[in-house]
Coordinates of C-alpha atoms in Angstrom, one line a residue:
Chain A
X1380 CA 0.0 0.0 0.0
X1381 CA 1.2 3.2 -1.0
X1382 CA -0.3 5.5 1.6
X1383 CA 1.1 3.2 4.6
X1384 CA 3.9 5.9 5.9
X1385 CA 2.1 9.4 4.8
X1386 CA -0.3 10.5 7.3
X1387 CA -4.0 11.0 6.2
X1388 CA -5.0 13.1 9.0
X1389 CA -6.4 16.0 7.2
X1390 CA -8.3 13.7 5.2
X1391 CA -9.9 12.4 8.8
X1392 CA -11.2 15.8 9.8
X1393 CA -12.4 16.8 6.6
X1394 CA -14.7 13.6 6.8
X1395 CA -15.4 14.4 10.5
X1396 CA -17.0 17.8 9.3
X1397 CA -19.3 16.2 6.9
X1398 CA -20.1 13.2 8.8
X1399 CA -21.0 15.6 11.4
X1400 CA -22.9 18.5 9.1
X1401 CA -25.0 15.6 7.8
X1402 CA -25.5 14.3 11.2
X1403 CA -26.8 18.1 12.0
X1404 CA -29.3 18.1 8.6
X1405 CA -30.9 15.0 9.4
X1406 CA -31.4 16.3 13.5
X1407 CA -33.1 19.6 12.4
X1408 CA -35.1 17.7 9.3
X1409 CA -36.2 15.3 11.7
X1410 CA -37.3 17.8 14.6
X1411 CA -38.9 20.4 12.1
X1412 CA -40.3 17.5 9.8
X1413 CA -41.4 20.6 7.6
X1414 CA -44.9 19.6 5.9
X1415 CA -44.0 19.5 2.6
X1416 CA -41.4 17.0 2.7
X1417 CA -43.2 15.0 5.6
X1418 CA -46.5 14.8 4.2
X1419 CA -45.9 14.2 0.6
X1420 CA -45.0 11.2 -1.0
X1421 CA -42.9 9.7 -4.1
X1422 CA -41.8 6.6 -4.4
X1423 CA -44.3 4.8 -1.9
X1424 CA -42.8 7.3 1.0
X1425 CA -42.1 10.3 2.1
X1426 CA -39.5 12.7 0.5
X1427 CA -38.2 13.6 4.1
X1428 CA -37.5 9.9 4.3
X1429 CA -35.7 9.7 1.2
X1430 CA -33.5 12.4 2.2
X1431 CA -33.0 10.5 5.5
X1432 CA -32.2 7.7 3.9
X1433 CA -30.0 8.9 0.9
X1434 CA -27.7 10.8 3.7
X1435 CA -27.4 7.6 5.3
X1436 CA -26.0 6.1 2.7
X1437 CA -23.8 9.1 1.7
X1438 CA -22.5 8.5 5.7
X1439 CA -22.1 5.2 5.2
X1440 CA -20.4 5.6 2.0
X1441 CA -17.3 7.8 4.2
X1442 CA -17.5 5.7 6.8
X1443 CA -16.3 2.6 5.1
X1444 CA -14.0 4.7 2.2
X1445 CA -12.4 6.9 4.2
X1446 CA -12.6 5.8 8.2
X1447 CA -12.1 2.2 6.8
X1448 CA -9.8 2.7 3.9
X1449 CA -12.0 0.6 1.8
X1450 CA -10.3 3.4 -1.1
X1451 CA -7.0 1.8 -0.2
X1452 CA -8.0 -1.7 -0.5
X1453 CA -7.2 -3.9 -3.5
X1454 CA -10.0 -3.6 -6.1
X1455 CA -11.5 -7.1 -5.8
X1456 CA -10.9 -7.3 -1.8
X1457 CA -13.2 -4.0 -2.3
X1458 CA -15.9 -5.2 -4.7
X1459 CA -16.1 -9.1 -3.1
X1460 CA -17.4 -7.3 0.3
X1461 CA -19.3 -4.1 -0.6
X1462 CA -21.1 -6.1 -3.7
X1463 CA -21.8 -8.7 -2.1
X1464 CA -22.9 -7.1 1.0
X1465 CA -25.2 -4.4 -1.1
X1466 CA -26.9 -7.2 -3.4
X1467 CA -27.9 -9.6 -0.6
X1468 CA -28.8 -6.9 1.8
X1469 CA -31.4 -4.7 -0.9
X1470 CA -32.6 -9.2 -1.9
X1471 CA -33.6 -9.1 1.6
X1472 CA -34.7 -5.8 2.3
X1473 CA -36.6 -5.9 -1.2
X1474 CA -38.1 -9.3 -0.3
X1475 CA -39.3 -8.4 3.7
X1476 CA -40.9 -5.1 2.7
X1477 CA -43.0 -6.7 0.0
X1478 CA -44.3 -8.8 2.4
X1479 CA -44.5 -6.9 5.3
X1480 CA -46.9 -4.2 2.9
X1481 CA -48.9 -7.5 2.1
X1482 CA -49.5 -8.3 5.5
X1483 CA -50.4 -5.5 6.2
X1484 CA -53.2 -5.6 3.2
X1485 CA -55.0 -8.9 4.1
X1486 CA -54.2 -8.2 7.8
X1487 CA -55.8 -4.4 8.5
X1488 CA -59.3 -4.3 7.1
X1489 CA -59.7 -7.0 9.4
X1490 CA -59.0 -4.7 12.1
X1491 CA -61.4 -2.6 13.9
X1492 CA -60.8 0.5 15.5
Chain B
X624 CA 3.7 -25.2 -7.6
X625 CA 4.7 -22.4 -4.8
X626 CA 1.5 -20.4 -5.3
X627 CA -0.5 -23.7 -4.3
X628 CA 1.1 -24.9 -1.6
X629 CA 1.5 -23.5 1.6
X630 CA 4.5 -21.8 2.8
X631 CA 6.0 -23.1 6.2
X632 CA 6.7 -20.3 8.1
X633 CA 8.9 -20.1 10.9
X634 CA 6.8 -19.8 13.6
X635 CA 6.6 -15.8 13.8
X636 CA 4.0 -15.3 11.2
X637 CA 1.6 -17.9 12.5
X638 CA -0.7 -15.0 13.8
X639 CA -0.8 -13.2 10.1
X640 CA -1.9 -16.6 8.8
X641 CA 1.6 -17.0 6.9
X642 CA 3.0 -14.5 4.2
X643 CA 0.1 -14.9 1.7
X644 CA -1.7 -12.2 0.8
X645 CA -4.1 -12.7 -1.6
X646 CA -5.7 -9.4 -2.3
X647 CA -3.1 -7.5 -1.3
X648 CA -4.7 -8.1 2.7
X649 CA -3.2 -10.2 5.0
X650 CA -5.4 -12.7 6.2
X651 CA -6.5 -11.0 9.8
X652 CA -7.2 -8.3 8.0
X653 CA -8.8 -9.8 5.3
X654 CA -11.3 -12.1 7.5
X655 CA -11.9 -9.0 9.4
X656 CA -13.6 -7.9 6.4
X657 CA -15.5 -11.4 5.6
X658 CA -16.4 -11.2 9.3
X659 CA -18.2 -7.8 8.8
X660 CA -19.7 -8.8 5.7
X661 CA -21.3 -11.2 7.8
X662 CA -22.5 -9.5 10.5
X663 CA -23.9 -6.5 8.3
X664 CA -26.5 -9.5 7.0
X665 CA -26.9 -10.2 10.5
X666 CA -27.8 -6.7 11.4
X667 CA -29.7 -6.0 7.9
X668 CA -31.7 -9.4 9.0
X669 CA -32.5 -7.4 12.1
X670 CA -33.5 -4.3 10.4
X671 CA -35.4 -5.8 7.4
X672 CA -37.9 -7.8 9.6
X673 CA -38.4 -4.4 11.8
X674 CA -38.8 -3.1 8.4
X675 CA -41.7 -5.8 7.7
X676 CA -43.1 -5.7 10.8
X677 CA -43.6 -1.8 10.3
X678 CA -44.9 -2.6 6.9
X679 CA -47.7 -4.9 8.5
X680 CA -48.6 -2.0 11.5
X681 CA -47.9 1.1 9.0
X682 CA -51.0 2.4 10.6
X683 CA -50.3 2.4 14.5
X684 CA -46.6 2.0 14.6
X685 CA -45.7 4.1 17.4
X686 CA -43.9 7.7 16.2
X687 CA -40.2 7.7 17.4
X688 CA -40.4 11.6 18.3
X689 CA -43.2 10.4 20.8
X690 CA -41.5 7.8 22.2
X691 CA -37.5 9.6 22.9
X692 CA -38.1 12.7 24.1
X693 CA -35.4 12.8 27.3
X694 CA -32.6 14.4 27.6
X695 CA -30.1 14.6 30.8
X696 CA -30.7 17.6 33.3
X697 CA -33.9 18.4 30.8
X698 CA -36.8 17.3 33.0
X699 CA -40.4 17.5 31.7
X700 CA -38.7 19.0 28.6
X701 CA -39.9 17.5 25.2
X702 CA -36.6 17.3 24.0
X703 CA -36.8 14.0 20.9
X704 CA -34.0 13.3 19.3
X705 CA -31.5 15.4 20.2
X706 CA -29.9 12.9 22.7
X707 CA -29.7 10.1 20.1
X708 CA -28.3 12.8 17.8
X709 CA -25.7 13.4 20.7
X710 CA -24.8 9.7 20.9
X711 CA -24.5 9.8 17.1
X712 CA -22.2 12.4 17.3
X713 CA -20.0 10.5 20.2
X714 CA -19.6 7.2 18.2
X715 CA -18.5 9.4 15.2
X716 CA -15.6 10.9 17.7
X717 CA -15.0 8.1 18.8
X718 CA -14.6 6.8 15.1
X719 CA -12.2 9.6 14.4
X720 CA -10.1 9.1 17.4
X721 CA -9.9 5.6 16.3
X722 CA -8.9 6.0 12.4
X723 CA -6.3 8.5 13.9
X724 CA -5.0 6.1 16.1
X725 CA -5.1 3.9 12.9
X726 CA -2.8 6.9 11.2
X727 CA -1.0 6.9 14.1
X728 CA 0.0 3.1 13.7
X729 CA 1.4 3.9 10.2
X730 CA 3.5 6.1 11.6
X731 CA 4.9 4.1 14.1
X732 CA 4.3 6.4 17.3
X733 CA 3.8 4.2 19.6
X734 CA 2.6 6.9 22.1
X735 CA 0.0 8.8 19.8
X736 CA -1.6 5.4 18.8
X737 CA -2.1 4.8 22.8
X738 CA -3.7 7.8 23.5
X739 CA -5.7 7.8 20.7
X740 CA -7.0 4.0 21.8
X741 CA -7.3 5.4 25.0
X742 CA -9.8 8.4 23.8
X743 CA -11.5 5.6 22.0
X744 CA -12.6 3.2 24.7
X745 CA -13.4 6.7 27.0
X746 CA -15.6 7.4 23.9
X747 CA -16.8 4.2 23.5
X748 CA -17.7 3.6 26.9
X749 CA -20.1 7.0 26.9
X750 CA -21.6 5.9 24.4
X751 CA -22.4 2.4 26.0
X752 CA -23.4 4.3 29.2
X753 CA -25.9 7.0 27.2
X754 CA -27.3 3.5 25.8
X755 CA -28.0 2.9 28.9
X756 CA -29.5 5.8 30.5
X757 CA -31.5 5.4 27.2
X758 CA -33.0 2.2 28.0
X759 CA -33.4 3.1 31.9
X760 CA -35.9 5.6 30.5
X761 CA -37.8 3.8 27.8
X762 CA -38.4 0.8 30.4
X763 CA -39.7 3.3 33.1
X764 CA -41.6 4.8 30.9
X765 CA -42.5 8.6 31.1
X766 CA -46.8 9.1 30.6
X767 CA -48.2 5.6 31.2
X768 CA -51.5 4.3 29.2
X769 CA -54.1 1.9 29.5
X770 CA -54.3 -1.4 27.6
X771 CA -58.2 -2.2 26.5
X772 CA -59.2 -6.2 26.2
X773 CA -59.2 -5.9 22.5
X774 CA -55.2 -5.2 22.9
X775 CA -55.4 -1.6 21.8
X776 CA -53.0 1.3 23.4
X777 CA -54.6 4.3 24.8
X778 CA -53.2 7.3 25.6
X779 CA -54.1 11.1 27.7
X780 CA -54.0 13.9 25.9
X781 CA -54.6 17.7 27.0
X782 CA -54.3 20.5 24.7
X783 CA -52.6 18.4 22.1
X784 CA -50.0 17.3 24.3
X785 CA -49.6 13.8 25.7
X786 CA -49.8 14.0 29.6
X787 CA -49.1 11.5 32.5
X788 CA -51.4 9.4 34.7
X789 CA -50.3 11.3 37.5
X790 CA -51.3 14.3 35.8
X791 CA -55.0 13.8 35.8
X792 CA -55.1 10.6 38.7
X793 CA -55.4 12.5 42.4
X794 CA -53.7 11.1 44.9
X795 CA -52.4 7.2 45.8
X796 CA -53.5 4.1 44.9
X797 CA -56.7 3.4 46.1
X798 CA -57.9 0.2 45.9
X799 CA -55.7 -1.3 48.6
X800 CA -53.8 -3.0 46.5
X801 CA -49.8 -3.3 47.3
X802 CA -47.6 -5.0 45.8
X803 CA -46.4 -8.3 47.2
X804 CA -42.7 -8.7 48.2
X805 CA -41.5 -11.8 49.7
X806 CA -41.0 -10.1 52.9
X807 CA -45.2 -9.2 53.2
X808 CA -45.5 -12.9 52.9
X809 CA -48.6 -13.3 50.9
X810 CA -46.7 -15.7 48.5
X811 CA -43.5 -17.0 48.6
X812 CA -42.1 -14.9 45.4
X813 CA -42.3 -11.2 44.3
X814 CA -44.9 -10.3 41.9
X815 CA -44.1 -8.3 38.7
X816 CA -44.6 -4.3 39.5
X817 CA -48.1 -3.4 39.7
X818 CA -49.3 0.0 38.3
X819 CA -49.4 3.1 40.7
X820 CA -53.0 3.3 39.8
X821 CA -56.2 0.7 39.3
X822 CA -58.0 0.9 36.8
X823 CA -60.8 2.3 38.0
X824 CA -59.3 5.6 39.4
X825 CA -58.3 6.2 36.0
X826 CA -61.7 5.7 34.3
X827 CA -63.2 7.7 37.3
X828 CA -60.2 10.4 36.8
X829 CA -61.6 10.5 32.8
X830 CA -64.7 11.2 33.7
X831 CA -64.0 14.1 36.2
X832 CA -61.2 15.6 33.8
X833 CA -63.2 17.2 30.7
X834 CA -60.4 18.6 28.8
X835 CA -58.6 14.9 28.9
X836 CA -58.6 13.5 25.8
X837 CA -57.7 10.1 24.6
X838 CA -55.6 9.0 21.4
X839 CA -55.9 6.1 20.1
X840 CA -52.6 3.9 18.3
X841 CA -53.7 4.7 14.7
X842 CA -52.1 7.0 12.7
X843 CA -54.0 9.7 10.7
X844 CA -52.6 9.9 6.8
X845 CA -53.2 13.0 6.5
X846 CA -51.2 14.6 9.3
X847 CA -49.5 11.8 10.6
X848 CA -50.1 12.3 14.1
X849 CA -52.0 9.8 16.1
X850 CA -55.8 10.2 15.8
X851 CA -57.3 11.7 19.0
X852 CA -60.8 9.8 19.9
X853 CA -63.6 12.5 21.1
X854 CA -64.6 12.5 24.8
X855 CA -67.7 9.7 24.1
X856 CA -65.7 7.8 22.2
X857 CA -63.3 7.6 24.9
X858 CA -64.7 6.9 27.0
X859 CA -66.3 3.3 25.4
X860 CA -62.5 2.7 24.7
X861 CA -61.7 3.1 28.1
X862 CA -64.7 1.0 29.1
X863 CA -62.8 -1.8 28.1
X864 CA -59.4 -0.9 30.0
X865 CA -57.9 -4.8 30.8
X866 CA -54.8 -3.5 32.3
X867 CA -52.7 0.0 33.6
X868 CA -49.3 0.0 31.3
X869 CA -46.3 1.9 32.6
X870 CA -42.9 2.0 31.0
X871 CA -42.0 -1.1 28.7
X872 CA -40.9 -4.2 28.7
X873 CA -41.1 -7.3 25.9
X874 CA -45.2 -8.0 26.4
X875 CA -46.1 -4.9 26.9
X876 CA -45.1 -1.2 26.3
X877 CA -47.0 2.0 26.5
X878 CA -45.5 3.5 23.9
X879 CA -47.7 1.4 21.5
X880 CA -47.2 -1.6 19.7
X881 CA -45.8 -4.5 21.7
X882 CA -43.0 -5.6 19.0
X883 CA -42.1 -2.0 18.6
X884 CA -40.5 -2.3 22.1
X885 CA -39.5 -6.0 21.4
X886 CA -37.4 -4.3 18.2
X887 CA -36.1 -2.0 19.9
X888 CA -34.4 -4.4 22.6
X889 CA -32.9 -6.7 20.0
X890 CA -31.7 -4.3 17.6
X891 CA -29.8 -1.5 20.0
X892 CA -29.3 -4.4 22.2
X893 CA -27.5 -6.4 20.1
X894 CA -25.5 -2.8 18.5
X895 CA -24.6 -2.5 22.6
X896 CA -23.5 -5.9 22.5
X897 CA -21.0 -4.7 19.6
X898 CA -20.0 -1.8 21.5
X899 CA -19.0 -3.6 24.3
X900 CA -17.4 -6.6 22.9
X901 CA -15.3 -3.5 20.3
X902 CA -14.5 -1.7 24.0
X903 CA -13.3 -4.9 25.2
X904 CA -11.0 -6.1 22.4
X905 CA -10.2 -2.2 21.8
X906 CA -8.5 -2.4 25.8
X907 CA -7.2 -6.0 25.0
X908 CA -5.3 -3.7 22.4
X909 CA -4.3 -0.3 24.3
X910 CA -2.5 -2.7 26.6
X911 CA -0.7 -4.5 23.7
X912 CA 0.7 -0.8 22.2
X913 CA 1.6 0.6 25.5
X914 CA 3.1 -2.8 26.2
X915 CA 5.3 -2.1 22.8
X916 CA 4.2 -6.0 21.6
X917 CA 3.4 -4.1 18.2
X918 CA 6.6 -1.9 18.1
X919 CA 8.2 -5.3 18.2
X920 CA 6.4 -6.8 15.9
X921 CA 7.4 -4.0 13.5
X922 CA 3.8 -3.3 12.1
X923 CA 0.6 -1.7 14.2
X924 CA -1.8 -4.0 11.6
X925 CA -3.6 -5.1 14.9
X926 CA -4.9 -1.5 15.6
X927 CA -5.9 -1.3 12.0
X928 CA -8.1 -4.9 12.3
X929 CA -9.7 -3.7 15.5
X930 CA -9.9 -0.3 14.0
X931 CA -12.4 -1.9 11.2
X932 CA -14.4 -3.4 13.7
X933 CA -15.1 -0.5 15.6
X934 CA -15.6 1.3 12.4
X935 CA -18.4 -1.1 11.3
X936 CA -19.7 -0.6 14.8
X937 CA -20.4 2.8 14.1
X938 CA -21.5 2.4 10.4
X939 CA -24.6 0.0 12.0
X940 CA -25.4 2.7 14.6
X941 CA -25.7 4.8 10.7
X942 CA -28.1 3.0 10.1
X943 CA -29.9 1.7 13.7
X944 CA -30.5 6.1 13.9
X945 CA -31.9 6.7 10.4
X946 CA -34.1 3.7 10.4
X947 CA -35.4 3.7 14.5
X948 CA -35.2 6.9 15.1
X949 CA -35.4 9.0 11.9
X950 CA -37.5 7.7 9.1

């Protein structure tokens, strides 16, 4: 590895400023939950929970690259975990929603208030 | 033939798993990796049948703003979020210190590298104790509710705002009913904690409080918010009250749904678990670089492997917020 002796440390704080600005967008989204991004919806959900969800995996993505120095890693030590990782994880996820928005459809009308 | 045999080392580089590196990782480092892999489908497993189970209650799950509102030295203060946001930000830290230690390690300063592991576990061990003070007050509880015979959660309400029992209830329990310890001798165990209040001085407490409301567990589409039954209604619901719920524990929360609470004691359970097994190996650690066993060794790849794992300790917690908390 070429970095091994050079020292990354700017590097680190940069990422601690975004991790932590994105950290501070999703707080105040989430406390103001302002109406028009709360109680709208694309995409089968709310925008506001897109955003969430997109700045999770923009922290997630800095995390592993930079905190983890998945960037340093050899390409196919890189792709064997993150691809495998990111196909069987949306599989699953993909799979359990489906079936969790069916059960809920045969399971609520049955349900009174 | 030497790329498919095995290379007999001499003993030193037993721990690396020999000189082979395929991948350009050594092998600790490299079944670091594998290891995460797998426990991110352990975690995802968790968080994809919370998902599902959402799915099937999208229209009572209980709101998370509701449900963490505390914050230390903040009493009575509707405060949500901003003390997970607060933990968030201490497990980031705590990731920082760690990567720096990491740097440090590539450097070969012995000293920096043992502080920074040293600001880690502090960090780490903050975090583990805010989990804590988190879970002390979601099992307590804060308002209290009422749990009807047809399982449904209700809650008070005044002006909008979601008060206590103690708000509205006057006074001590009054049925005579005390909880049994094995000292009082009416059985030979303790019972589990009974409710500060019967059931009946909460319907009679209803009745004589006009501006108490009750809200039901169902959510509203339109706004969101948890639908608030009118005063007749209410009172029919409350009719059939089967049981006083206060705090929360796996059969019963009064935040809402039953699994909601169940969720949330696997999921940040089993993160805490993490957290304290990654403070553990992380002191297992500091004591090897202040002991100088990886100045010897001539490489700090150790504080790198256990650097990953706290790393992926912190990515979860990414996700545990956005998912439990957030969205």
């Amino acid at each position: 590895m070429a970095h091994a002796h050079e020292s990354n440390t700017k590097r680190i704080w940069v990422v601690l400023v975004l991790l932590t600005v994105i950290t501070t967008v999703e707080v105040v989204l989430g406390i103001i939950k302002p109406a028009s991004l709360h109680l709208t919806s694309i995409l089968g959900t709310s925008p506001l929970n897109w955003i969430f969800i997109i700045l999770t995996l923009v922290k997630a993505y800095y995390i592993t690259w930079a905190f983890m120095h998945m960037e340093a890693e050899h390409k196919w030590l890189r792709r064997s975990v993150v691809w495998t990782s990111v196909f069987l994880i949306c599989y699953l996820l993909t799979l359990l929603l489906i079936e969790g928005s069916y059960l809920h459809s045969v399971l609520a009308p049955l349900v009174k208030w | 033939m030497e790329a498919n045999i095995a290379i007999p080392t001499d003993g030193k580089d037993t721990w690396s798993g020999g000189g082979q590196k395929p991948l350009g990782a050594s092998y600790g480092k490299m079944m670091m990796w594998f290891f995460i892999v797998s426990d991110a489908l352990t975690f995802s497993g968790f968080l994809a049948a919370y998902g599902l189970t959402r799915f099937k209650f999208i229209d009572s799950w209980p709101i998370a703003d509701e449900v963490f509102t505390h914050f230390p030295g903040l009493h009575g203060v509707h405060a949500p979020m901003y003390y997970v946001a607060l933990m968030t930000f201490i497990l980031i830290i705590s990731s920082v210190t760690m990567v720096l230690a990491v740097d440090a390690g590539h450097q070969m300063k012995q000293k920096r590298v043992a502080w920074y592991m040293f600001a880690t576990i502090i960090f780490g061990i903050i975090f583990i104790g805010s989990q804590a003070w988190e879970w002390k007050n979601f099992i307590n509880g804060t308002y209290g509710a009422v749990k009807t015979t047809d399982g449904r959660l209700l809650q008070f309400v005044k002006d909008g705002h979601q008060i206590a029992l103690s708000d509205i209830v006057v006074g001590e329990r009054t049925d005579g009913r005390i909880q049994h310890e094995r000292e009082n001798g009416l059985w030979f165990e303790k019972e589990e904690a009974i409710a500060s209040y019967s059931i009946a001085q909460i319907q009679e407490a209803y009745k004589s409080n006009s501006d108490v409301l009750i809200r039901s567990e169902l959510i509203d589409p339109a706004t969101k918010q948890k639908i608030i039954l009118s005063r007749e209604e209410g009172m029919a619901q409350l009719a059939k009250t089967k049981m006083v719920v206060e705090g929360a524990n796996l059969e019963v929360n009064e935040y809402g749904n039953t699994i909601f609470a169940d969720f949330f004691f696997f999921i940040t359970g089993f993160h805490g678990f993490h957290v304290l097994s990654g403070i553990i190996i992380n002191i297992i650690i500091f004591f090897n670089v202040v002991l100088g066993t990886y100045e010897r060794r001539g490489h700090y790849e150790m504080v790198e492997k256990v650097g990953l794992y706290w790393h992926f300790v912190d990515l979860v917690w990414v996700f545990v917020f956005t998912f439990f908390y957030l969205v």
